[in-house]
Amino acid sequence: MTGAAAGIRFDQVTVAYGEQVVLDRLDLSVEPGEVMALLGPSGSGKTTALRAVAGFVRPASGRVHLGGRDVTGLPPHRRGIGMVVQQYALFPHLRVEENVAFGLRARKVPKAETRERVTEALTQVGMEAYARRHPRELSGGQQQRVAIARALAIRPSVLLLDEPLSALDAQLRSGMLAELARLHRELPEVSILYVTHDQVEALTLADRIAVMDRARLQDCGTPEELYRRPRTEFTASFVGNANLLPVRVGVREGTVDLAGHTLSVATGGAARGSAATLCLRPHLVGLGEGPNALRGTLADLQWRGSIHRLRVDVDGRAVLADLRELRDPPALGSPVTLHFAAEDAVLLAAAAPVAVAAPGGAGV
Ligand code: ADP
């Protein structure tokens, strides 16, 4: 990864409000044409990171680069950024076409070109037929499309999206998600930073996900990497469901001990005898005898339409298993055996966050 050519690069960016550090030495690069989701719980610093790129907050230290250029001291309107926020923020007294033209007028783009670019942007979001309407004559989803068109009209090299779907109802949201994925394909040079607390949005749309917690970047990788090989307990539980089971690394190579059960899993460089956490995705746990058998009693059984979720008490530890085919469910309180394949388990350092490796040096 060549940091200098990245669309967006955070270089040790720290933001504080008074005494409170809300973004702590963020290092992250977003390549041209890449969608990076900033995923994390409320208050973890996602919007602050986005606003630092837009120029609405000034870092206490660190630099922000766009297209290889240090923009830390530049005002927002000179950064060439398109931004879409949760609440559309359209001007109510302006027609759709005037809203979309707004950024172009401010940049003194000639009239004929403005008309052309407004039509182009409205076409990109499928709203060209609504150019003469006022925002109040549009649904929430349509208003958000106009807000996206307005951001695209300036032909930004960076598009910032802050929870753009959270004001929409569930059905609209999934439609818009597909639309955003299409737009992303049509804008191969644009870097997109997408703030969300919704893992489905992040998993669906992002090329990579940066997981934030308590002002810090916790993990960063492709959706598949984070799902299959999380590096921290936080990522494991925030990106998908996870059984996080306290274990002790066995004396014998490639084994761990879970409440007296010896299990085979890759232990990597973990010190023998040390405490660790075993991450097991519930849908990768099977029912019945097999390798890595866990014997316990059935504590709970829920039918969730496409799956049965079993909660099995294994010597005081709850293990969840999501099963697709369960014709003859065991009775509550009866003995059950679960199993899992060694390659489906991930061993994590216990509780303490594992340092995030930074492939390629600059950013992760
Ligand atoms: P997120 O987007 O992950 O929900 P934010 O970046 O909005 O988180 O906020 C991170 C922290 O910064 C929160 O604790 C929030 O209360 C605080 N914060 C955000 N904006 C301001 C502000 N203008 N003044 C003081 N504190 C703020």
PDB file of C-alpha atoms in Angstrom, residues 3 45 113 126 131 134 143 147 149 153 171 219 228-229 237 247 253 266 290 312 321 330 342 346 354:
ATOM      1  CA  GLY A   3       0.327   5.734   1.628  1.00  0.00           C
ATOM      2  CA  GLY A  45     -15.292   8.302  17.403  1.00  0.00           C
ATOM      3  CA  GLU A 113     -22.065  22.861 -17.245  1.00  0.00           C
ATOM      4  CA  GLY A 126     -32.440   7.555 -10.536  1.00  0.00           C
ATOM      5  CA  ALA A 131     -35.809  17.705 -10.663  1.00  0.00           C
ATOM      6  CA  HIS A 134     -39.372  20.463  -3.552  1.00  0.00           C
ATOM      7  CA  GLN A 143     -34.614  12.865  -0.304  1.00  0.00           C
ATOM      8  CA  ALA A 147     -28.587  14.392  -1.004  1.00  0.00           C
ATOM      9  CA  ALA A 149     -26.754  13.456  -6.035  1.00  0.00           C
ATOM     10  CA  ALA A 153     -22.432  16.748  -8.544  1.00  0.00           C
ATOM     11  CA  GLN A 171     -37.177  -2.199   3.573  1.00  0.00           C
ATOM     12  CA  ASP A 219      -9.073  -3.921  13.925  1.00  0.00           C
ATOM     13  CA  ARG A 228     -13.318 -15.530   9.846  1.00  0.00           C
ATOM     14  CA  ARG A 229     -10.148 -14.390  11.621  1.00  0.00           C
ATOM     15  CA  SER A 237     -18.470 -10.049  19.010  1.00  0.00           C
ATOM     16  CA  VAL A 247      -9.603 -21.545  27.710  1.00  0.00           C
ATOM     17  CA  GLU A 253       1.128 -28.378  20.905  1.00  0.00           C
ATOM     18  CA  ALA A 266      -4.286 -23.908  16.046  1.00  0.00           C
ATOM     19  CA  GLY A 290     -17.294 -35.450  16.206  1.00  0.00           C
ATOM     20  CA  VAL A 312     -25.715 -25.750  25.835  1.00  0.00           C
ATOM     21  CA  ALA A 321     -24.974 -23.540  18.262  1.00  0.00           C
ATOM     22  CA  PRO A 330     -33.473 -32.744  22.074  1.00  0.00           C
ATOM     23  CA  ALA A 342     -10.308 -27.240  14.455  1.00  0.00           C
ATOM     24  CA  VAL A 346      -9.864 -18.861  16.340  1.00  0.00           C
ATOM     25  CA  VAL A 354      -4.194  -7.666  20.396  1.00  0.00           C
TER      26      VAL A 354
END
